[in-house]
PDB file of C-alpha atoms in Angstrom:
ATOM      1  CA  MET A   1      48.382  -9.923   7.356  1.00  0.00           C
ATOM      2  CA  LEU A   2      46.557 -11.304   9.659  1.00  0.00           C
ATOM      3  CA  LYS A   3      45.155  -8.090   9.773  1.00  0.00           C
ATOM      4  CA  ASN A   4      43.691  -6.965   6.560  1.00  0.00           C
ATOM      5  CA  PHE A   5      42.694 -10.933   6.573  1.00  0.00           C
ATOM      6  CA  SER A   6      40.272  -9.877   9.456  1.00  0.00           C
ATOM      7  CA  PHE A   7      38.744  -7.090   8.163  1.00  0.00           C
ATOM      8  CA  ILE A   8      38.168  -8.549   5.244  1.00  0.00           C
ATOM      9  CA  LEU A   9      36.102 -11.228   7.122  1.00  0.00           C
ATOM     10  CA  THR A  10      34.441  -8.230   9.368  1.00  0.00           C
ATOM     11  CA  ILE A  11      33.130  -7.154   6.457  1.00  0.00           C
ATOM     12  CA  VAL A  12      32.431 -10.072   4.560  1.00  0.00           C
ATOM     13  CA  LEU A  13      29.909 -11.499   7.930  1.00  0.00           C
ATOM     14  CA  PHE A  14      28.587  -7.851   8.107  1.00  0.00           C
ATOM     15  CA  PHE A  15      27.649  -8.046   4.228  1.00  0.00           C
ATOM     16  CA  PHE A  16      26.568 -11.242   5.101  1.00  0.00           C
ATOM     17  CA  THR A  17      24.307 -10.747   8.703  1.00  0.00           C
ATOM     18  CA  LYS A  18      22.806  -7.267   6.908  1.00  0.00           C
ATOM     19  CA  ALA A  19      21.728 -10.593   3.541  1.00  0.00           C
ATOM     20  CA  TYR A  20      20.293 -12.743   6.344  1.00  0.00           C
ATOM     21  CA  ALA A  21      18.129  -9.878   8.916  1.00  0.00           C
ATOM     22  CA  SER A  22      14.690 -10.212   9.121  1.00  0.00           C
ATOM     23  CA  GLU A  23      12.198  -6.951  10.831  1.00  0.00           C
ATOM     24  CA  ILE A  24       9.586  -7.457  12.360  1.00  0.00           C
ATOM     25  CA  TYR A  25       6.806  -5.428  12.838  1.00  0.00           C
ATOM     26  CA  ASP A  26       3.863  -5.536  14.692  1.00  0.00           C
ATOM     27  CA  SER A  27       1.192  -3.562  15.437  1.00  0.00           C
ATOM     28  CA  SER A  28      -1.838  -2.654  17.534  1.00  0.00           C
ATOM     29  CA  GLU A  29      -3.443  -1.148  15.211  1.00  0.00           C
ATOM     30  CA  LYS A  30      -4.863  -2.111  12.026  1.00  0.00           C
ATOM     31  CA  CYS A  31      -3.279  -0.735   9.514  1.00  0.00           C
ATOM     32  CA  ASP A  32      -4.426   2.190   7.026  1.00  0.00           C
ATOM     33  CA  SER A  33      -2.795   1.850   4.029  1.00  0.00           C
ATOM     34  CA  PHE A  34      -0.427  -1.014   1.904  1.00  0.00           C
ATOM     35  CA  ILE A  35       1.436  -0.822  -1.116  1.00  0.00           C
ATOM     36  CA  ILE A  36       3.817  -3.458  -1.806  1.00  0.00           C
ATOM     37  CA  VAL A  37       6.394  -2.337  -4.507  1.00  0.00           C
ATOM     38  CA  ILE A  38       7.122  -5.090  -6.617  1.00  0.00           C
ATOM     39  CA  SER A  39      10.292  -4.777  -8.727  1.00  0.00           C
ATOM     40  CA  PRO A  40      11.492  -6.956 -11.562  1.00  0.00           C
ATOM     41  CA  ILE A  41      13.896  -5.092 -13.101  1.00  0.00           C
ATOM     42  CA  ASN A  42      15.902  -4.402  -8.940  1.00  0.00           C
ATOM     43  CA  ASP A  43      14.350  -8.313  -8.168  1.00  0.00           C
ATOM     44  CA  THR A  44      12.893  -6.388  -5.100  1.00  0.00           C
ATOM     45  CA  VAL A  45       9.988  -6.419  -2.420  1.00  0.00           C
ATOM     46  CA  LYS A  46       9.074  -4.613  -0.532  1.00  0.00           C
ATOM     47  CA  VAL A  47       5.992  -2.770   1.583  1.00  0.00           C
ATOM     48  CA  LEU A  48       4.609   1.265   2.064  1.00  0.00           C
ATOM     49  CA  TRP A  49       2.683   1.156   4.774  1.00  0.00           C
ATOM     50  CA  LYS A  50       1.019   4.652   7.329  1.00  0.00           C
ATOM     51  CA  GLU A  51      -0.419   3.823  11.198  1.00  0.00           C
ATOM     52  CA  LYS A  52      -2.990   5.426  11.831  1.00  0.00           C
ATOM     53  CA  SER A  53      -2.621   8.747  13.649  1.00  0.00           C
ATOM     54  CA  ILE A  54      -4.616  11.639  15.582  1.00  0.00           C
ATOM     55  CA  PHE A  55      -4.767  15.588  13.173  1.00  0.00           C
ATOM     56  CA  PRO A  56      -2.226  17.541  13.788  1.00  0.00           C
ATOM     57  CA  ASN A  57      -0.418  14.676  14.403  1.00  0.00           C
ATOM     58  CA  PRO A  58       1.054  14.086  10.299  1.00  0.00           C
ATOM     59  CA  PRO A  59       0.553  10.049   9.827  1.00  0.00           C
ATOM     60  CA  LYS A  60       3.729   7.365  10.452  1.00  0.00           C
ATOM     61  CA  THR A  61       5.414   6.167   7.231  1.00  0.00           C
ATOM     62  CA  PHE A  62       6.617   2.681   7.221  1.00  0.00           C
ATOM     63  CA  THR A  63       9.477   0.559   5.387  1.00  0.00           C
ATOM     64  CA  ALA A  64       9.697  -2.670   5.296  1.00  0.00           C
ATOM     65  CA  GLY A  65      11.544  -5.166   2.897  1.00  0.00           C
ATOM     66  CA  ASP A  66      14.450  -4.576   0.308  1.00  0.00           C
ATOM     67  CA  ASN A  67      16.595  -1.555   0.993  1.00  0.00           C
ATOM     68  CA  TYR A  68      20.033  -1.147  -0.360  1.00  0.00           C
ATOM     69  CA  PHE A  69      20.713   0.539   2.869  1.00  0.00           C
ATOM     70  CA  LYS A  70      20.309  -1.407   5.531  1.00  0.00           C
ATOM     71  CA  GLY A  71      20.574  -4.117   3.431  1.00  0.00           C
ATOM     72  CA  LEU A  72      17.560  -6.212   4.060  1.00  0.00           C
ATOM     73  CA  LYS A  73      15.366  -8.737   2.656  1.00  0.00           C
ATOM     74  CA  GLN A  74      12.898  -9.694   4.907  1.00  0.00           C
ATOM     75  CA  PHE A  75      11.194  -9.272   6.331  1.00  0.00           C
ATOM     76  CA  THR A  76       7.513 -10.016   8.625  1.00  0.00           C
ATOM     77  CA  LEU A  77       4.074  -7.328   8.579  1.00  0.00           C
ATOM     78  CA  ASN A  78       1.810  -8.306  11.182  1.00  0.00           C
ATOM     79  CA  CYS A  79      -2.079  -5.989  11.790  1.00  0.00           C
ATOM     80  CA  PRO A  80      -4.775  -6.929  13.591  1.00  0.00           C
ATOM     81  CA  ASP A  81      -6.791  -7.369   9.652  1.00  0.00           C
ATOM     82  CA  ARG A  82      -3.890  -9.117   7.373  1.00  0.00           C
ATOM     83  CA  PHE A  83      -0.262 -10.507   6.875  1.00  0.00           C
ATOM     84  CA  ILE A  84       2.068  -9.810   5.062  1.00  0.00           C
ATOM     85  CA  SER A  85       6.125 -12.502   5.055  1.00  0.00           C
ATOM     86  CA  TYR A  86       8.381 -12.124   2.467  1.00  0.00           C
ATOM     87  CA  ASP A  87      11.999 -14.689   3.327  1.00  0.00           C
ATOM     88  CA  GLY A  88      13.948 -13.298   0.101  1.00  0.00           C
ATOM     89  CA  ASN A  89      12.109 -16.326  -1.591  1.00  0.00           C
ATOM     90  CA  ILE A  90       7.736 -16.345  -0.637  1.00  0.00           C
ATOM     91  CA  LEU A  91       5.860 -13.391  -0.592  1.00  0.00           C
ATOM     92  CA  LYS A  92       3.292 -14.601   1.250  1.00  0.00           C
ATOM     93  CA  ILE A  93      -0.206 -11.704   2.065  1.00  0.00           C
ATOM     94  CA  LYS A  94      -2.887 -13.377   3.971  1.00  0.00           C
ATOM     95  CA  SER A  95      -6.351 -11.422   5.547  1.00  0.00           C
ATOM     96  CA  ASP A  96      -9.686 -11.841   6.659  1.00  0.00           C
ATOM     97  CA  ASP A  97     -11.317 -11.026   3.406  1.00  0.00           C
ATOM     98  CA  TYR A  98      -9.875 -13.013  -0.149  1.00  0.00           C
ATOM     99  CA  LEU A  99     -12.809 -11.291  -2.021  1.00  0.00           C
ATOM    100  CA  GLU A 100     -11.802  -7.814  -0.119  1.00  0.00           C
ATOM    101  CA  LYS A 101      -8.350  -7.015   1.327  1.00  0.00           C
ATOM    102  CA  THR A 102      -5.992 -10.099   0.233  1.00  0.00           C
ATOM    103  CA  ARG A 103      -6.456  -9.501  -3.352  1.00  0.00           C
ATOM    104  CA  ASN A 104      -6.728  -5.838  -3.215  1.00  0.00           C
ATOM    105  CA  LEU A 105      -3.007  -5.560  -1.681  1.00  0.00           C
ATOM    106  CA  LEU A 106      -1.705  -6.949  -5.200  1.00  0.00           C
ATOM    107  CA  ASN A 107      -4.094  -4.402  -6.571  1.00  0.00           C
ATOM    108  CA  GLY A 108      -5.958  -6.901  -8.153  1.00  0.00           C
ATOM    109  CA  ASN A 109      -3.433  -8.542 -10.483  1.00  0.00           C
ATOM    110  CA  ILE A 110      -0.937 -10.092 -10.584  1.00  0.00           C
ATOM    111  CA  ASP A 111       2.487  -9.748 -13.046  1.00  0.00           C
ATOM    112  CA  ILE A 112       4.018 -12.453 -14.946  1.00  0.00           C
ATOM    113  CA  SER A 113       6.189 -11.902 -16.243  1.00  0.00           C
ATOM    114  CA  TYR A 114       7.727  -9.115 -18.296  1.00  0.00           C
ATOM    115  CA  SER A 115      10.654  -7.494 -20.409  1.00  0.00           C
ATOM    116  CA  TYR A 116      11.240  -3.524 -21.379  1.00  0.00           C
ATOM    117  CA  TYR A 117      13.795  -2.242 -24.423  1.00  0.00           C
ATOM    118  CA  TYR A 118      14.965   0.914 -25.503  1.00  0.00           C
ATOM    119  CA  ASP A 119      15.085   2.504 -29.093  1.00  0.00           C
ATOM    120  CA  TYR A 120      17.919   3.746 -28.422  1.00  0.00           C
ATOM    121  CA  PRO A 121      20.007   1.428 -25.752  1.00  0.00           C
ATOM    122  CA  ASN A 122      23.125   3.482 -25.613  1.00  0.00           C
ATOM    123  CA  ILE A 123      21.079   6.765 -24.232  1.00  0.00           C
ATOM    124  CA  LYS A 124      18.991   4.520 -22.376  1.00  0.00           C
ATOM    125  CA  GLU A 125      15.758   6.146 -25.315  1.00  0.00           C
ATOM    126  CA  GLY A 126      12.341   5.356 -26.281  1.00  0.00           C
ATOM    127  CA  TYR A 127      11.535   3.589 -23.271  1.00  0.00           C
ATOM    128  CA  HIS A 128       9.166   0.529 -23.452  1.00  0.00           C
ATOM    129  CA  SER A 129       7.942  -2.891 -21.860  1.00  0.00           C
ATOM    130  CA  ASN A 130       5.883  -5.504 -22.052  1.00  0.00           C
ATOM    131  CA  LYS A 131       4.300  -7.386 -19.465  1.00  0.00           C
ATOM    132  CA  LEU A 132       1.895 -10.756 -19.043  1.00  0.00           C
ATOM    133  CA  ILE A 133      -0.546  -9.926 -15.709  1.00  0.00           C
ATOM    134  CA  PHE A 134      -2.820 -13.083 -14.065  1.00  0.00           C
ATOM    135  CA  ASP A 135      -6.538 -10.534 -13.040  1.00  0.00           C
ATOM    136  CA  LEU A 136      -6.748 -11.111  -9.843  1.00  0.00           C
ATOM    137  CA  HIS A 137     -10.625 -10.299 -10.722  1.00  0.00           C
ATOM    138  CA  SER A 138     -11.307 -11.888 -14.158  1.00  0.00           C
ATOM    139  CA  TYR A 139      -8.587 -14.815 -13.982  1.00  0.00           C
ATOM    140  CA  GLU A 140      -7.872 -14.253 -17.024  1.00  0.00           C
ATOM    141  CA  ILE A 141      -4.366 -13.489 -18.267  1.00  0.00           C
ATOM    142  CA  LYS A 142      -3.636 -10.707 -19.492  1.00  0.00           C
ATOM    143  CA  ASN A 143      -1.552  -8.172 -21.349  1.00  0.00           C
ATOM    144  CA  SER A 144       0.295  -4.849 -21.228  1.00  0.00           C
ATOM    145  CA  PRO A 145       0.315  -3.210 -24.139  1.00  0.00           C
ATOM    146  CA  SER A 146       1.490  -6.157 -26.794  1.00  0.00           C
ATOM    147  CA  VAL A 147       1.437 -10.140 -25.182  1.00  0.00           C
ATOM    148  CA  SER A 148       2.553 -11.833 -28.479  1.00  0.00           C
ATOM    149  CA  SER A 149       5.925 -11.069 -28.045  1.00  0.00           C
ATOM    150  CA  GLU A 150       5.372 -12.371 -24.178  1.00  0.00           C
ATOM    151  CA  LEU A 151       3.729 -14.717 -24.568  1.00  0.00           C
ATOM    152  CA  SER A 152       5.475 -17.238 -27.479  1.00  0.00           C
ATOM    153  CA  GLY A 153       8.273 -19.400 -25.523  1.00  0.00           C
ATOM    154  CA  LYS A 154       6.019 -19.585 -22.597  1.00  0.00           C
ATOM    155  CA  ILE A 155       5.025 -22.570 -20.705  1.00  0.00           C
ATOM    156  CA  ILE A 156       2.736 -21.819 -18.133  1.00  0.00           C
ATOM    157  CA  GLY A 157      -0.059 -24.628 -16.214  1.00  0.00           C
ATOM    158  CA  THR A 158      -2.009 -24.217 -13.484  1.00  0.00           C
ATOM    159  CA  LYS A 159      -4.174 -26.587 -10.471  1.00  0.00           C
ATOM    160  CA  ILE A 160      -7.909 -25.320 -10.397  1.00  0.00           C
ATOM    161  CA  ASP A 161      -8.629 -27.170  -6.725  1.00  0.00           C
ATOM    162  CA  ASP A 162      -6.010 -30.304  -6.718  1.00  0.00           C
ATOM    163  CA  SER A 163      -6.989 -30.550 -10.959  1.00  0.00           C
ATOM    164  CA  GLU A 164      -4.249 -32.633 -12.794  1.00  0.00           C
ATOM    165  CA  LEU A 165      -1.909 -30.167 -14.276  1.00  0.00           C
ATOM    166  CA  LEU A 166      -3.560 -28.100 -17.463  1.00  0.00           C
ATOM    167  CA  PRO A 167      -1.972 -25.818 -19.429  1.00  0.00           C
ATOM    168  CA  LEU A 168      -2.216 -22.076 -18.815  1.00  0.00           C
ATOM    169  CA  ILE A 169       0.143 -20.937 -21.743  1.00  0.00           C
ATOM    170  CA  TYR A 170       1.584 -23.032 -23.823  1.00  0.00           C
ATOM    171  CA  ASP A 171       2.350 -22.713 -28.223  1.00  0.00           C
ATOM    172  CA  SER A 172       2.660 -18.783 -28.339  1.00  0.00           C
ATOM    173  CA  LYS A 173      -1.682 -19.461 -27.080  1.00  0.00           C
ATOM    174  CA  ILE A 174      -3.869 -18.135 -23.645  1.00  0.00           C
ATOM    175  CA  TYR A 175      -6.421 -21.297 -22.312  1.00  0.00           C
ATOM    176  CA  ASP A 176      -9.396 -19.914 -20.639  1.00  0.00           C
ATOM    177  CA  HIS A 177     -10.001 -21.124 -17.354  1.00  0.00           C
ATOM    178  CA  LYS A 178     -12.081 -18.268 -15.279  1.00  0.00           C
ATOM    179  CA  THR A 179     -14.643 -20.217 -15.481  1.00  0.00           C
ATOM    180  CA  ASP A 180     -13.778 -22.975 -12.856  1.00  0.00           C
ATOM    181  CA  MET A 181     -10.993 -20.096 -11.522  1.00  0.00           C
ATOM    182  CA  ARG A 182     -13.980 -18.177 -10.157  1.00  0.00           C
ATOM    183  CA  THR A 183     -15.811 -21.259  -8.442  1.00  0.00           C
ATOM    184  CA  ALA A 184     -12.197 -22.620  -7.192  1.00  0.00           C
ATOM    185  CA  ASP A 185     -10.838 -22.938  -3.297  1.00  0.00           C
ATOM    186  CA  VAL A 186      -7.104 -23.540  -4.693  1.00  0.00           C
ATOM    187  CA  ILE A 187      -5.352 -22.160  -7.644  1.00  0.00           C
ATOM    188  CA  GLU A 188      -1.394 -22.655  -8.601  1.00  0.00           C
ATOM    189  CA  ILE A 189      -0.513 -21.642 -11.335  1.00  0.00           C
ATOM    190  CA  PHE A 190       3.559 -22.608 -12.931  1.00  0.00           C
ATOM    191  CA  SER A 191       6.063 -21.618 -14.635  1.00  0.00           C
ATOM    192  CA  LYS A 192       8.069 -24.034 -16.688  1.00  0.00           C
ATOM    193  CA  THR A 193       9.740 -21.026 -18.964  1.00  0.00           C
ATOM    194  CA  GLU A 194      11.210 -17.624 -17.364  1.00  0.00           C
ATOM    195  CA  ALA A 195       8.708 -15.367 -15.005  1.00  0.00           C
ATOM    196  CA  ILE A 196       8.440 -13.057 -12.681  1.00  0.00           C
ATOM    197  CA  TRP A 197       7.120 -15.628 -10.025  1.00  0.00           C
ATOM    198  CA  GLU A 198       7.786 -19.574 -10.924  1.00  0.00           C
ATOM    199  CA  LYS A 199       4.067 -20.388  -8.886  1.00  0.00           C
ATOM    200  CA  ILE A 200       1.657 -18.348  -8.250  1.00  0.00           C
ATOM    201  CA  TYR A 201      -0.771 -19.884  -5.214  1.00  0.00           C
ATOM    202  CA  ILE A 202      -4.521 -18.737  -3.759  1.00  0.00           C
ATOM    203  CA  LYS A 203      -6.530 -20.123  -1.549  1.00  0.00           C
ATOM    204  CA  LYS A 204      -9.752 -18.397  -0.772  1.00  0.00           C
ATOM    205  CA  SER A 205     -11.223 -19.985   1.808  1.00  0.00           C
ATOM    206  CA  ASP A 206      -7.871 -19.020   3.814  1.00  0.00           C
ATOM    207  CA  GLY A 207      -6.831 -15.205   2.198  1.00  0.00           C
ATOM    208  CA  VAL A 208      -4.043 -15.955   1.632  1.00  0.00           C
ATOM    209  CA  ILE A 209      -1.630 -15.767  -1.644  1.00  0.00           C
ATOM    210  CA  GLU A 210       1.592 -17.309  -1.819  1.00  0.00           C
ATOM    211  CA  LEU A 211       4.309 -16.166  -4.789  1.00  0.00           C
ATOM    212  CA  HIS A 212       6.778 -17.971  -5.243  1.00  0.00           C
ATOM    213  CA  LYS A 213       9.941 -16.710  -7.222  1.00  0.00           C
ATOM    214  CA  LYS A 214      11.857 -20.396  -7.440  1.00  0.00           C
ATOM    215  CA  PHE A 215       9.317 -23.856  -7.262  1.00  0.00           C
ATOM    216  CA  GLN A 216      10.540 -26.905  -9.041  1.00  0.00           C
ATOM    217  CA  PHE A 217       7.781 -27.598 -12.246  1.00  0.00           C
ATOM    218  CA  PRO A 218       4.882 -30.202 -11.208  1.00  0.00           C
ATOM    219  CA  ASP A 219       4.766 -33.274 -13.379  1.00  0.00           C
ATOM    220  CA  ARG A 220       1.697 -33.640 -15.630  1.00  0.00           C
ATOM    221  CA  LYS A 221      -0.597 -36.053 -12.687  1.00  0.00           C
TER     222      LYS A 221
END
């Protein structure tokens, strides 16, 4: 009985330790390429990147973040000109140039919500997906491919340079704040309804974008 209990406890501690373990990567050289892979279906976040190499040696490729075999969710990635960390809730991206580097690490946009369906769900044929996107270049909410289904029931607000809480999506309508967002330093977006990220935080002067999976929707003030 005690042997069985000890075995079970060992297994539980093993997976608990892996779930809260953290990978730390420091690079003395500028990292050549980053790909941030965010999967809302699998609820995973990871980063793929390469470091500079000298011909004819093959480039070194690395992966940090969610990994089924490693069981790791948390990671910190340091390069001389950029920083990425993820603690299972907050993904933080920072560089020395918001316009040219930080926002481009996310391919210039942030997915707000995502849904999918099959024409024939029993055999998973006829796949379709819809998502709302916040464009980091135009500061507009965009859709791919059909926005109407994704807008229904959504309550999303924004604060611009510490303004009062303003509607961004409400009553199936998108509110236009792109002019103010383009000139602002700090942009915050909050989702009261189901979303991939409940808070998006941008501070251009610090080259920072933070994406929060969980965050308390603020009061309007």
